[in-house]
Coordinates of C-alpha atoms and ligand atoms in Angstrom, one line a residue:
Chain A
M1 CA -33.2 -184.2 -79.9
N2 CA -30.8 -185.4 -82.6
T3 CA -27.2 -184.6 -82.2
P4 CA -25.5 -182.9 -85.1
L5 CA -23.3 -186.0 -85.6
A6 CA -26.3 -188.3 -86.0
H7 CA -27.6 -186.0 -88.6
A8 CA -24.4 -185.9 -90.5
V9 CA -24.2 -189.7 -90.6
E10 CA -27.8 -189.9 -91.6
E11 CA -27.1 -187.5 -94.4
A12 CA -24.1 -189.5 -95.6
G13 CA -26.3 -192.6 -95.7
V14 CA -29.5 -191.2 -97.3
T15 CA -29.0 -189.1 -100.4
A16 CA -32.5 -189.5 -101.7
L17 CA -33.9 -186.2 -100.3
A18 CA -34.4 -183.6 -103.0
P19 CA -32.6 -180.4 -102.1
V20 CA -35.0 -177.7 -100.7
L21 CA -32.6 -175.1 -102.0
S22 CA -30.2 -175.3 -104.8
V23 CA -28.1 -172.5 -106.0
S24 CA -25.9 -172.5 -109.1
G25 CA -23.6 -169.9 -110.5
L26 CA -25.2 -167.2 -108.3
A27 CA -23.4 -163.9 -108.7
K28 CA -24.1 -160.4 -107.5
S29 CA -22.3 -157.1 -108.1
Y30 CA -23.2 -153.6 -107.0
D31 CA -22.2 -151.0 -109.6
G32 CA -19.6 -153.3 -111.1
R33 CA -18.2 -154.2 -107.6
V34 CA -18.3 -158.0 -107.3
I35 CA -19.9 -159.1 -104.0
L36 CA -20.8 -162.7 -104.8
Q37 CA -19.3 -164.8 -107.5
S38 CA -20.5 -168.1 -108.9
L39 CA -21.9 -169.6 -105.7
T40 CA -23.0 -173.2 -106.1
F41 CA -24.5 -175.2 -103.3
A42 CA -27.5 -177.2 -102.3
L43 CA -29.3 -177.6 -99.0
S44 CA -31.4 -180.6 -98.1
E45 CA -34.6 -180.4 -96.1
R46 CA -35.0 -180.4 -92.4
Q47 CA -31.5 -179.2 -91.8
S48 CA -29.9 -176.2 -90.1
T49 CA -27.1 -174.7 -92.1
A50 CA -24.9 -172.0 -90.8
L51 CA -23.4 -169.4 -93.1
I52 CA -20.2 -167.9 -91.8
G53 CA -17.7 -165.3 -93.0
A54 CA -16.0 -162.1 -92.1
N55 CA -17.7 -158.7 -92.2
G56 CA -18.5 -157.7 -95.7
S57 CA -17.9 -161.2 -97.2
G58 CA -21.4 -161.1 -98.7
K59 CA -23.5 -163.2 -96.3
S60 CA -26.5 -160.8 -96.0
T61 CA -26.3 -160.1 -99.7
L62 CA -26.6 -163.9 -100.4
L63 CA -29.6 -164.2 -98.1
K64 CA -31.4 -161.2 -99.7
C65 CA -30.6 -162.6 -103.2
L66 CA -32.3 -165.9 -102.3
V67 CA -35.7 -164.2 -102.0
R68 CA -34.8 -161.4 -104.4
L69 CA -35.0 -158.6 -101.9
T70 CA -32.0 -157.7 -104.0
E71 CA -31.8 -159.0 -107.6
P72 CA -29.0 -161.3 -108.3
T73 CA -26.8 -160.4 -111.3
A74 CA -26.5 -164.0 -112.6
G75 CA -27.2 -167.6 -111.7
R76 CA -30.0 -169.9 -110.9
I77 CA -31.9 -170.4 -107.6
D78 CA -34.3 -173.3 -107.0
M79 CA -36.1 -173.1 -103.7
L80 CA -39.1 -174.9 -102.4
G81 CA -39.6 -176.4 -105.9
Q82 CA -39.7 -173.0 -107.7
D83 CA -37.3 -171.4 -110.1
V84 CA -37.0 -168.2 -108.0
R85 CA -35.5 -165.9 -110.6
A86 CA -38.3 -166.7 -113.1
L87 CA -41.2 -165.7 -110.8
G88 CA -43.4 -162.9 -111.8
P89 CA -44.3 -160.2 -109.2
N90 CA -47.4 -162.0 -107.8
E91 CA -45.7 -165.4 -107.8
L92 CA -42.8 -163.8 -106.0
R93 CA -45.1 -162.5 -103.3
R94 CA -46.6 -166.0 -102.8
F95 CA -43.1 -167.5 -102.8
R96 CA -41.8 -165.0 -100.2
A97 CA -44.8 -165.8 -98.0
Q98 CA -43.4 -169.4 -97.6
V99 CA -40.0 -168.1 -96.5
G100 CA -39.7 -166.8 -93.0
I101 CA -37.0 -164.2 -92.4
V102 CA -35.5 -163.3 -89.0
W103 CA -33.5 -160.2 -89.3
Q104 CA -30.6 -158.9 -87.2
R105 CA -32.8 -156.1 -86.1
H106 CA -36.2 -157.4 -85.2
N107 CA -38.0 -154.9 -87.6
L108 CA -41.2 -155.0 -85.8
V109 CA -43.8 -152.3 -86.2
P110 CA -43.4 -149.9 -83.3
R111 CA -46.3 -148.4 -81.2
I112 CA -48.6 -151.5 -81.7
S113 CA -49.0 -154.6 -79.6
A114 CA -47.0 -157.8 -79.9
L115 CA -50.2 -159.6 -80.9
S116 CA -50.9 -157.2 -83.8
N117 CA -47.3 -157.7 -85.0
V118 CA -47.8 -161.4 -85.0
V119 CA -51.1 -161.1 -86.8
H120 CA -49.2 -159.3 -89.5
G121 CA -47.6 -162.6 -90.4
V122 CA -51.0 -163.8 -91.8
Q123 CA -50.6 -161.2 -94.6
A124 CA -48.5 -164.0 -96.2
R125 CA -51.7 -165.7 -97.1
M126 CA -54.5 -163.2 -96.7
S127 CA -54.9 -159.5 -97.2
G128 CA -57.4 -156.8 -96.4
P129 CA -58.3 -155.0 -93.2
R130 CA -58.8 -158.2 -91.2
S131 CA -55.0 -158.8 -91.4
W132 CA -54.0 -155.3 -90.4
F133 CA -54.4 -155.3 -86.6
Q134 CA -55.3 -157.8 -84.0
A135 CA -58.5 -156.0 -83.1
L136 CA -59.9 -156.6 -86.6
A137 CA -58.5 -160.1 -87.1
P138 CA -60.8 -163.2 -87.3
A139 CA -61.0 -165.4 -84.2
T140 CA -59.0 -168.2 -85.9
V141 CA -56.2 -165.8 -86.8
R142 CA -56.1 -164.4 -83.3
A143 CA -56.0 -167.9 -81.8
E144 CA -53.2 -168.9 -84.2
A145 CA -51.2 -165.7 -83.3
M146 CA -51.6 -166.5 -79.7
S147 CA -50.3 -170.0 -80.1
C148 CA -47.3 -168.6 -82.1
L149 CA -46.6 -166.2 -79.2
E150 CA -47.0 -169.1 -76.8
R151 CA -44.4 -171.0 -78.8
V152 CA -41.9 -168.3 -78.2
G153 CA -42.9 -168.0 -74.5
L154 CA -44.6 -164.6 -74.7
A155 CA -48.3 -165.3 -74.6
D156 CA -48.6 -163.3 -71.4
R157 CA -47.2 -160.2 -73.2
A158 CA -49.6 -160.3 -76.1
M159 CA -51.0 -156.8 -75.5
T160 CA -47.8 -155.2 -74.6
R161 CA -46.5 -152.6 -77.0
V162 CA -43.4 -154.1 -78.8
D163 CA -41.3 -151.0 -78.2
S164 CA -41.5 -151.6 -74.5
L165 CA -40.3 -155.2 -74.7
S166 CA -36.6 -156.2 -74.2
G167 CA -34.4 -156.9 -77.2
G168 CA -34.6 -160.6 -76.7
Q169 CA -38.4 -160.5 -76.3
Q170 CA -38.7 -158.4 -79.5
Q171 CA -36.6 -160.9 -81.4
R172 CA -38.9 -163.6 -80.1
V173 CA -42.0 -161.7 -81.2
A174 CA -40.4 -161.4 -84.7
I175 CA -40.0 -165.2 -84.7
A176 CA -43.6 -165.6 -83.7
R177 CA -44.6 -163.3 -86.6
M178 CA -42.5 -165.5 -88.9
L179 CA -44.2 -168.6 -87.5
M180 CA -47.6 -167.0 -88.3
Q181 CA -46.5 -167.1 -91.9
R182 CA -46.4 -170.9 -91.7
P183 CA -43.0 -170.9 -93.5
A184 CA -41.4 -173.9 -95.0
F185 CA -37.9 -172.3 -95.0
I186 CA -36.3 -169.9 -92.5
L187 CA -33.6 -167.5 -93.3
A188 CA -32.0 -165.8 -90.3
D189 CA -29.5 -163.0 -90.6
E190 CA -27.6 -162.8 -87.3
P191 CA -30.6 -163.4 -85.1
D192 CA -28.3 -163.5 -82.1
A193 CA -26.3 -160.4 -82.9
S194 CA -27.9 -157.7 -80.7
L195 CA -28.7 -160.1 -77.8
D196 CA -26.7 -160.9 -74.7
P197 CA -25.1 -164.4 -74.7
Q198 CA -27.9 -166.2 -72.9
T199 CA -30.8 -164.6 -74.7
G200 CA -29.0 -165.2 -78.0
E201 CA -28.6 -168.8 -77.1
E202 CA -32.3 -169.1 -76.3
V203 CA -33.2 -167.6 -79.7
M204 CA -30.9 -170.0 -81.5
A205 CA -32.3 -172.9 -79.6
L206 CA -35.8 -171.8 -80.6
L207 CA -34.9 -171.7 -84.2
L208 CA -33.2 -175.1 -84.1
G209 CA -36.3 -176.4 -82.4
L210 CA -38.3 -175.5 -85.5
V211 CA -36.0 -177.6 -87.6
R212 CA -36.0 -180.6 -85.2
Q213 CA -39.6 -180.6 -84.2
D214 CA -41.4 -179.0 -87.1
G215 CA -39.2 -180.1 -89.9
L216 CA -38.4 -176.7 -91.3
S217 CA -35.2 -175.9 -93.1
L218 CA -33.0 -173.2 -91.7
L219 CA -30.2 -171.1 -93.2
M220 CA -28.7 -168.8 -90.6
I221 CA -25.9 -166.4 -90.4
S222 CA -24.0 -166.2 -87.1
H223 CA -21.0 -164.4 -85.9
R224 CA -20.5 -166.7 -82.9
L225 CA -18.4 -169.8 -83.3
E226 CA -20.1 -171.6 -80.3
H227 CA -23.6 -171.0 -81.9
T228 CA -22.4 -172.2 -85.3
L229 CA -21.1 -175.4 -83.7
R230 CA -24.1 -176.0 -81.5
F231 CA -27.0 -175.1 -83.7
S232 CA -26.1 -176.2 -87.2
D233 CA -25.9 -179.5 -89.1
R234 CA -23.8 -178.0 -91.8
I235 CA -21.5 -175.0 -92.3
L236 CA -21.0 -172.9 -95.4
G237 CA -18.1 -170.5 -95.2
L238 CA -17.9 -167.4 -97.4
T239 CA -14.7 -165.6 -98.2
Q240 CA -15.0 -162.5 -100.4
G241 CA -18.0 -163.7 -102.1
R242 CA -16.9 -167.3 -102.7
I243 CA -17.7 -170.4 -100.8
T244 CA -14.5 -171.6 -99.3
L245 CA -15.9 -174.1 -96.8
D246 CA -18.8 -176.5 -97.0
Q247 CA -18.9 -179.4 -94.6
P248 CA -21.1 -181.1 -92.0
T249 CA -20.7 -179.4 -88.6
A250 CA -19.8 -182.7 -87.0
L251 CA -16.7 -182.9 -89.2
A252 CA -15.7 -179.3 -88.9
N253 CA -12.3 -178.4 -87.6
V254 CA -12.5 -175.6 -85.1
T255 CA -9.2 -174.0 -86.1
D256 CA -10.4 -174.1 -89.7
L257 CA -13.6 -172.3 -88.7
R258 CA -11.9 -169.8 -86.6
R259 CA -10.4 -167.8 -89.5
F260 CA -14.0 -167.0 -90.6
F261 CA -14.6 -165.2 -87.4
E262 CA -11.5 -163.2 -87.4
H263 CA -10.3 -160.2 -89.5
P264 CA -11.3 -160.0 -93.1
E265 CA -8.5 -161.7 -95.0
T266 CA -6.5 -159.4 -97.3
P267 CA -6.4 -160.6 -100.9
Chain B
M1 CA 5.6 -136.1 -75.5
T2 CA 8.1 -134.8 -78.1
A3 CA 5.8 -134.5 -81.0
M4 CA 4.8 -131.0 -82.1
P5 CA 1.2 -130.3 -81.2
I6 CA -0.9 -129.9 -84.3
P7 CA -2.2 -126.3 -84.5
P8 CA -5.9 -125.8 -84.7
P9 CA -7.3 -124.9 -88.2
P10 CA -8.1 -121.2 -88.9
R11 CA -11.5 -120.2 -87.6
F12 CA -12.9 -119.0 -90.9
R13 CA -12.2 -120.3 -94.4
P14 CA -10.8 -117.5 -96.6
L15 CA -13.5 -116.0 -98.8
R16 CA -13.2 -116.6 -102.5
L17 CA -14.1 -114.1 -105.2
L18 CA -17.4 -116.0 -105.9
N19 CA -18.3 -115.8 -102.2
Y20 CA -17.8 -112.0 -102.3
L21 CA -20.0 -111.7 -105.4
V22 CA -22.8 -113.7 -103.8
L23 CA -22.5 -111.6 -100.6
L24 CA -22.7 -108.4 -102.6
L25 CA -25.7 -109.7 -104.5
V26 CA -27.6 -110.6 -101.3
L27 CA -26.8 -107.2 -99.8
G28 CA -27.9 -105.4 -103.0
L29 CA -31.1 -107.3 -103.0
I30 CA -31.9 -106.4 -99.4
I31 CA -31.1 -102.7 -99.8
S32 CA -32.9 -102.2 -103.1
S33 CA -36.0 -104.0 -101.7
L34 CA -36.1 -101.8 -98.6
A35 CA -35.6 -98.7 -100.7
A36 CA -38.4 -99.7 -103.1
T37 CA -41.1 -100.7 -100.7
A38 CA -40.4 -99.7 -97.1
P39 CA -42.7 -96.8 -96.1
P40 CA -41.1 -93.6 -95.1
L41 CA -40.9 -93.2 -91.3
D42 CA -42.7 -89.8 -91.2
K43 CA -45.6 -91.2 -93.1
V44 CA -46.0 -94.1 -90.7
W45 CA -45.8 -91.7 -87.8
R46 CA -48.5 -89.5 -89.2
G47 CA -50.7 -92.5 -89.9
V48 CA -50.4 -93.8 -86.4
M49 CA -51.2 -90.4 -84.9
R50 CA -54.3 -90.3 -87.1
L51 CA -55.4 -93.7 -85.7
F52 CA -55.6 -92.2 -82.2
S53 CA -57.1 -88.8 -83.2
P54 CA -60.8 -88.3 -82.0
S55 CA -62.2 -89.4 -85.3
G56 CA -59.5 -92.1 -85.8
L57 CA -60.0 -95.8 -86.3
F58 CA -58.7 -96.8 -82.8
T59 CA -60.7 -94.2 -81.0
Q60 CA -63.9 -95.3 -82.7
M61 CA -63.2 -98.9 -82.0
F62 CA -63.4 -98.4 -78.3
P63 CA -65.4 -99.6 -76.5
P64 CA -66.1 -102.7 -78.5
D65 CA -69.8 -103.2 -79.3
F66 CA -71.1 -106.6 -78.4
S67 CA -74.8 -105.8 -78.9
R68 CA -75.0 -108.2 -81.9
I69 CA -73.2 -111.0 -80.1
V70 CA -75.8 -113.7 -80.9
P71 CA -75.8 -113.4 -84.7
I72 CA -72.0 -112.9 -84.6
S73 CA -71.6 -116.0 -82.5
W74 CA -73.6 -118.1 -85.0
K75 CA -71.3 -116.8 -87.7
L76 CA -68.3 -117.7 -85.5
L77 CA -69.7 -121.2 -85.2
E78 CA -70.1 -121.4 -89.0
T79 CA -66.5 -120.4 -89.2
L80 CA -65.4 -123.2 -86.9
Q81 CA -67.6 -125.7 -88.8
M82 CA -66.1 -124.6 -92.1
A83 CA -62.6 -125.1 -90.7
V84 CA -63.4 -128.5 -89.2
A85 CA -65.2 -129.8 -92.3
G86 CA -62.6 -128.5 -94.8
C87 CA -59.7 -129.7 -92.6
F88 CA -61.3 -133.1 -92.2
L89 CA -61.8 -133.6 -96.0
G90 CA -58.4 -132.2 -96.7
L91 CA -56.6 -134.5 -94.2
I92 CA -58.4 -137.5 -95.6
L93 CA -57.5 -136.6 -99.2
A94 CA -53.9 -135.7 -98.2
V95 CA -53.1 -139.3 -97.3
P96 CA -53.3 -140.8 -100.8
F97 CA -51.5 -137.8 -102.3
A98 CA -48.8 -138.1 -99.6
I99 CA -48.4 -141.9 -100.3
L100 CA -48.0 -141.2 -104.0
A101 CA -45.5 -138.5 -103.2
T102 CA -43.4 -140.7 -101.0
D103 CA -40.2 -142.2 -102.5
R104 CA -40.5 -145.7 -101.2
L105 CA -44.3 -146.0 -101.6
S106 CA -45.0 -144.4 -104.9
P107 CA -45.7 -146.8 -107.7
H108 CA -43.5 -144.9 -110.2
P109 CA -41.1 -141.9 -110.1
V110 CA -43.3 -140.0 -112.6
V111 CA -46.4 -140.5 -110.4
R112 CA -44.3 -139.3 -107.4
L113 CA -43.3 -136.2 -109.3
G114 CA -46.9 -135.5 -110.3
A115 CA -48.1 -135.9 -106.8
R116 CA -45.4 -133.6 -105.5
A117 CA -46.3 -131.0 -108.1
I118 CA -50.0 -131.1 -107.2
I119 CA -49.2 -130.8 -103.5
A120 CA -46.9 -127.9 -104.1
L121 CA -49.5 -126.2 -106.3
F122 CA -52.2 -126.6 -103.6
R123 CA -49.8 -125.2 -101.0
T124 CA -48.5 -122.3 -103.0
V125 CA -51.7 -120.8 -104.1
P126 CA -53.1 -118.9 -101.1
D127 CA -56.4 -120.1 -99.7
L128 CA -58.1 -116.7 -100.4
V129 CA -57.4 -117.4 -104.1
W130 CA -58.8 -120.9 -103.8
A131 CA -61.9 -119.3 -102.2
I132 CA -62.4 -117.0 -105.2
I133 CA -62.0 -119.9 -107.6
F134 CA -64.5 -122.0 -105.7
I135 CA -66.9 -119.1 -105.4
I136 CA -66.9 -119.1 -109.2
I137 CA -67.6 -122.8 -109.2
V138 CA -70.1 -123.3 -106.4
G139 CA -71.2 -119.7 -105.7
L140 CA -71.0 -117.6 -102.6
G141 CA -71.2 -119.2 -99.2
P142 CA -69.6 -121.6 -96.8
A143 CA -69.3 -124.4 -99.4
A144 CA -66.7 -122.5 -101.3
G145 CA -64.9 -121.8 -98.1
V146 CA -64.9 -125.5 -97.1
L147 CA -63.5 -126.5 -100.5
A148 CA -60.8 -123.8 -100.3
I149 CA -59.7 -125.0 -96.9
M150 CA -59.8 -128.6 -98.1
V151 CA -57.4 -127.8 -101.0
D152 CA -55.1 -125.8 -98.8
K153 CA -55.0 -128.6 -96.3
I154 CA -54.2 -131.2 -99.0
G155 CA -51.2 -129.0 -99.8
F156 CA -50.2 -128.5 -96.2
A157 CA -50.8 -132.0 -94.8
G158 CA -49.8 -133.8 -98.0
R159 CA -46.3 -132.3 -97.7
F160 CA -45.8 -133.2 -94.0
F161 CA -47.4 -136.6 -94.2
A162 CA -45.1 -137.4 -97.1
E163 CA -42.1 -136.1 -95.1
A164 CA -43.0 -138.3 -92.1
M165 CA -43.4 -141.4 -94.2
E166 CA -40.2 -140.6 -96.1
E167 CA -38.4 -140.5 -92.7
S168 CA -40.0 -143.5 -91.2
D169 CA -37.7 -146.6 -90.5
P170 CA -37.6 -148.7 -93.7
G171 CA -36.8 -151.9 -91.6
P172 CA -40.4 -152.8 -90.6
Q173 CA -41.6 -152.0 -94.1
D174 CA -39.1 -154.2 -95.8
A175 CA -39.9 -157.0 -93.3
M176 CA -43.6 -156.7 -94.3
R177 CA -42.6 -156.8 -98.0
A178 CA -40.5 -159.9 -97.3
I179 CA -43.5 -161.6 -95.7
G180 CA -45.4 -161.1 -99.0
A181 CA -47.8 -158.5 -97.7
S182 CA -49.6 -156.4 -100.3
K183 CA -48.6 -152.8 -100.7
L184 CA -51.8 -151.5 -99.0
G185 CA -51.3 -154.0 -96.2
M186 CA -47.7 -152.9 -95.8
I187 CA -48.7 -149.2 -95.7
V188 CA -51.6 -149.5 -93.3
S189 CA -50.0 -152.0 -90.9
A190 CA -46.3 -150.9 -90.9
V191 CA -46.1 -147.3 -92.1
F192 CA -49.2 -145.7 -90.5
P193 CA -48.5 -146.9 -86.9
A194 CA -45.0 -145.6 -87.1
C195 CA -46.1 -142.3 -88.4
L196 CA -49.0 -141.8 -86.1
P197 CA -47.5 -139.2 -83.7
S198 CA -46.3 -137.1 -86.6
F199 CA -49.6 -137.4 -88.5
T200 CA -51.5 -136.4 -85.4
A201 CA -49.3 -133.3 -84.8
T202 CA -49.7 -132.3 -88.5
S203 CA -53.4 -132.7 -88.3
L204 CA -53.7 -130.5 -85.2
F205 CA -51.6 -127.8 -86.9
A206 CA -53.8 -128.1 -90.0
L207 CA -56.8 -127.5 -87.8
E208 CA -55.3 -124.4 -86.2
K209 CA -54.3 -123.1 -89.7
S210 CA -57.8 -123.9 -91.0
V211 CA -59.5 -121.9 -88.2
R212 CA -57.2 -118.9 -88.7
G213 CA -57.8 -119.2 -92.5
S214 CA -61.5 -119.6 -92.4
A215 CA -62.0 -116.4 -90.4
A216 CA -60.6 -114.5 -93.4
L217 CA -62.4 -116.4 -96.1
G218 CA -65.6 -114.4 -95.5
L219 CA -63.9 -111.3 -96.7
V220 CA -64.2 -112.6 -100.2
G221 CA -67.7 -114.1 -99.6
A222 CA -66.8 -117.7 -98.9
G223 CA -68.9 -117.9 -95.7
G224 CA -68.1 -117.5 -92.0
I225 CA -67.4 -114.6 -89.8
G226 CA -65.3 -112.7 -92.3
V227 CA -68.5 -111.5 -93.9
E228 CA -69.6 -109.8 -90.7
L229 CA -66.2 -108.1 -90.4
K230 CA -66.3 -106.8 -93.9
V231 CA -69.8 -105.4 -93.4
A232 CA -68.9 -103.8 -90.1
F233 CA -65.9 -102.1 -91.8
D234 CA -68.0 -101.1 -94.8
L235 CA -70.6 -99.4 -92.6
F236 CA -67.9 -97.8 -90.4
N237 CA -69.1 -99.8 -87.4
Y238 CA -65.6 -99.9 -86.0
D239 CA -66.7 -100.7 -82.5
E240 CA -68.6 -103.8 -83.7
A241 CA -65.6 -104.7 -85.9
L242 CA -63.4 -104.8 -82.8
A243 CA -65.9 -107.0 -81.1
I244 CA -65.8 -109.4 -84.1
I245 CA -62.0 -109.3 -84.1
L246 CA -61.9 -110.1 -80.4
M247 CA -64.3 -113.0 -80.8
M248 CA -62.2 -114.4 -83.7
L249 CA -59.1 -114.0 -81.5
A250 CA -60.8 -115.9 -78.7
L251 CA -61.8 -118.8 -81.1
V252 CA -58.3 -119.0 -82.5
I253 CA -56.6 -119.0 -79.1
A254 CA -59.1 -121.6 -77.8
V255 CA -58.4 -123.9 -80.7
E256 CA -54.6 -123.4 -80.5
Q257 CA -54.6 -124.1 -76.8
G258 CA -56.8 -127.1 -77.2
S259 CA -54.7 -128.6 -79.9
G260 CA -51.5 -127.9 -78.0
W261 CA -52.9 -129.7 -75.1
I262 CA -53.9 -132.7 -77.2
R263 CA -50.5 -132.7 -78.8
R264 CA -48.7 -132.8 -75.5
K265 CA -51.0 -135.6 -74.2
L266 CA -50.5 -137.8 -77.3
I267 CA -46.8 -137.4 -77.9
Ligands
ATP1 N1 -27.1 -151.9 -101.3 C1 -25.8 -152.0 -101.5 N2 -25.2 -151.2 -102.4 C2 -23.8 -151.3 -102.5 N3 -23.0 -152.1 -101.9 C3 -23.6 -152.9 -101.0 C4 -25.0 -152.9 -100.7 N4 -25.3 -153.8 -99.8 C5 -24.1 -154.4 -99.5 N5 -23.1 -153.9 -100.2 C6 -21.7 -154.3 -100.1 O1 -21.6 -155.7 -100.2 C7 -20.6 -156.2 -99.4 C8 -21.1 -157.4 -98.6 O2 -22.1 -156.9 -97.8 P1 -23.0 -157.8 -96.8 O3 -23.9 -157.0 -96.0 O4 -23.5 -158.9 -97.7 O5 -21.8 -158.5 -95.9 P2 -22.0 -159.4 -94.7 O6 -21.2 -160.6 -94.9 O7 -23.4 -159.6 -94.3 O8 -21.3 -158.5 -93.6 P3 -21.6 -158.4 -92.0 O9 -21.0 -159.5 -91.3 O10 -21.0 -157.1 -91.6 O11 -23.1 -158.3 -91.9 C9 -20.1 -155.1 -98.5 O12 -18.9 -154.7 -99.0 C10 -21.1 -154.0 -98.7 O13 -20.5 -152.7 -98.7
MG2 MG1 -24.7 -158.9 -92.7

C-alpha cells in the first residue's frame, strides 16, 4: 500500500491528471444565513481527501451541495466530467448513481435483510421490482451483492435483519450497498462517528482500500485527528464556511490541524 | 451554600380574561346541549320498565329462537365475505391515496391537499350513507355493501397509512434518493418495509371495523345479515332478532380476537 507521503510526492511531480471534482465560487445560505462562501478547490482522481472543521462549519452542507441533496446558492461544480448544477432531474439521478455516499448514520432500511439492503444499491442502474428485494433480484445481481458483502466481511450475515447487526456491521452493510452502486466517487460524512475506536478504524481502512485498490476517489469528513492523518492524502480545513487549510497530509502540521478539532472559533 | 434557593414557580398560570371567556363558552355549550337533547329521566325509566313488561321487547326476545340458524348462518357468511372483499379493495386503494397524501412522497402540495381532502371526505361520510349511494348506483345487494365498505376503508386506512409514512425515518429514504433510485423504487424498498408493522395493525383494525360495519349495512338493503335483522324486527320476531344479534356478536368477537392475536404475533 502506498504511504501518504509517496502520494504527495507523486502528486507534486505529476500534474497531468484532470481533476475528478472541481468546485469554484460555491456558496450556500439558508434563509439569508451564510453557511458556505466562495469555496474553490479541486480534487484529483484516486485520492483520499479529508474534510475537517469544527461543528457547524458547513462540512455536511458542502457534501450535500456536491450532489445537490441541497441546492447551492451560487458557484460551479464539475464532478466526474459533468457540470453538476446544470443537470436536469433525470441526468441528476444518473449522476448521483455514480456517487456513493456513506452517512454518519448508516441509513439502512430496517426490518429487511442485509442482502436486500445491498441489492438496493443496484437501483443506481436498474429499476423495477427486481431491484426491490433480494428474493426478486436476478441471479447476477444477487451474486454481485454477495461479493460486495464479502468485500466488507459480512457474507455470512447476508440473511440477517440489519436492525439486529451491530453498529459497525451496519456501517459495513451501508458500504457494501454503496459498492453495489459501482461508484466512481465516494463521499463519506463521518463514517466513523458512531463507532468505537477500533471499529471506526476498520471502516476507515475499508474506505481507504477502495481508493488504493479500486482507484476510487474519496472525500470524507472525520472528527478524529488520527483518522485524518492516517487515512487521507490531502486535507481541506473549513472554518465558518471558508477553506482555511488545503495541503497534502504528509506536509500537514499537527498543531495547525488541531485547532480544527477544537471549539468553534469565535469570529 | 449561601445563595438563596430559587422558589418553585406557581402551580397554575393565572387565568386571563380570554381564558375565562373560553371556559364560559365551553360550559355554556355543554349545558345547553344537555338541556336540548338529553331525555328526561322519568321517561327513560318508564321506557325501561316497558321493555321488561310481559309484552315488552326484552321479554319477547327470550329465549332466542335459533330455528332458522342455517339461512342466518349463510347470511352471516355473506356479511363476513362483504367485509373481507370491501376491506381488501379498500386497503389496496388506500395505499396510492396515502402516498399522494404524504408530505415527503407527494409529487406536489396541491396533489397532497387533494388526496387529503378525498380521504377526509371518504372518512367523514358514514358507511351507511355510502351504502345508500351505491344502492342507487348498482342496486340492492352485497355489491353495494362491498363498495360502501371499500370507500369507508380508503378513508380510514388512507389516513393511517399516510400518518405512518409521514412518521417514518427519512434517513433511509434520503439514502435511496441519493443512490439515484426512482421514486417508486424508493417507496417500495425503503418506505414500505419500515411501515410494515403499522400497516399491518391498521389493516387488522380496518377488517374489524368492516365486519362491524357490514353487519349494519343490510338494514338499508346493501346485503348481509342486516337484512335478516330488519325483517325479524318488522315481523315482530324478537326472539329470532336476538338470535341474529347474538350470532353477529359472536362473529365480531371472533374477528376481533383473531386480529388481536395476529397483531400481537406480528409486532
Ligand atoms: N436544512 C438546514 N436549514 C437551515 N440551516 C441549516 C440546515 N442544515 C444545516 N444548517 C446550518 O448550517 C450550518 C452548518 O451545518 P453543517 O451540518 O454543514 O455543519 P457540519 O460542519 O457538518 O457540523 P457537524 O460537525 O456538527 O456535523 C449549521 O449552523 C446548521 O445550523
Ligand atoms: Mg455534519
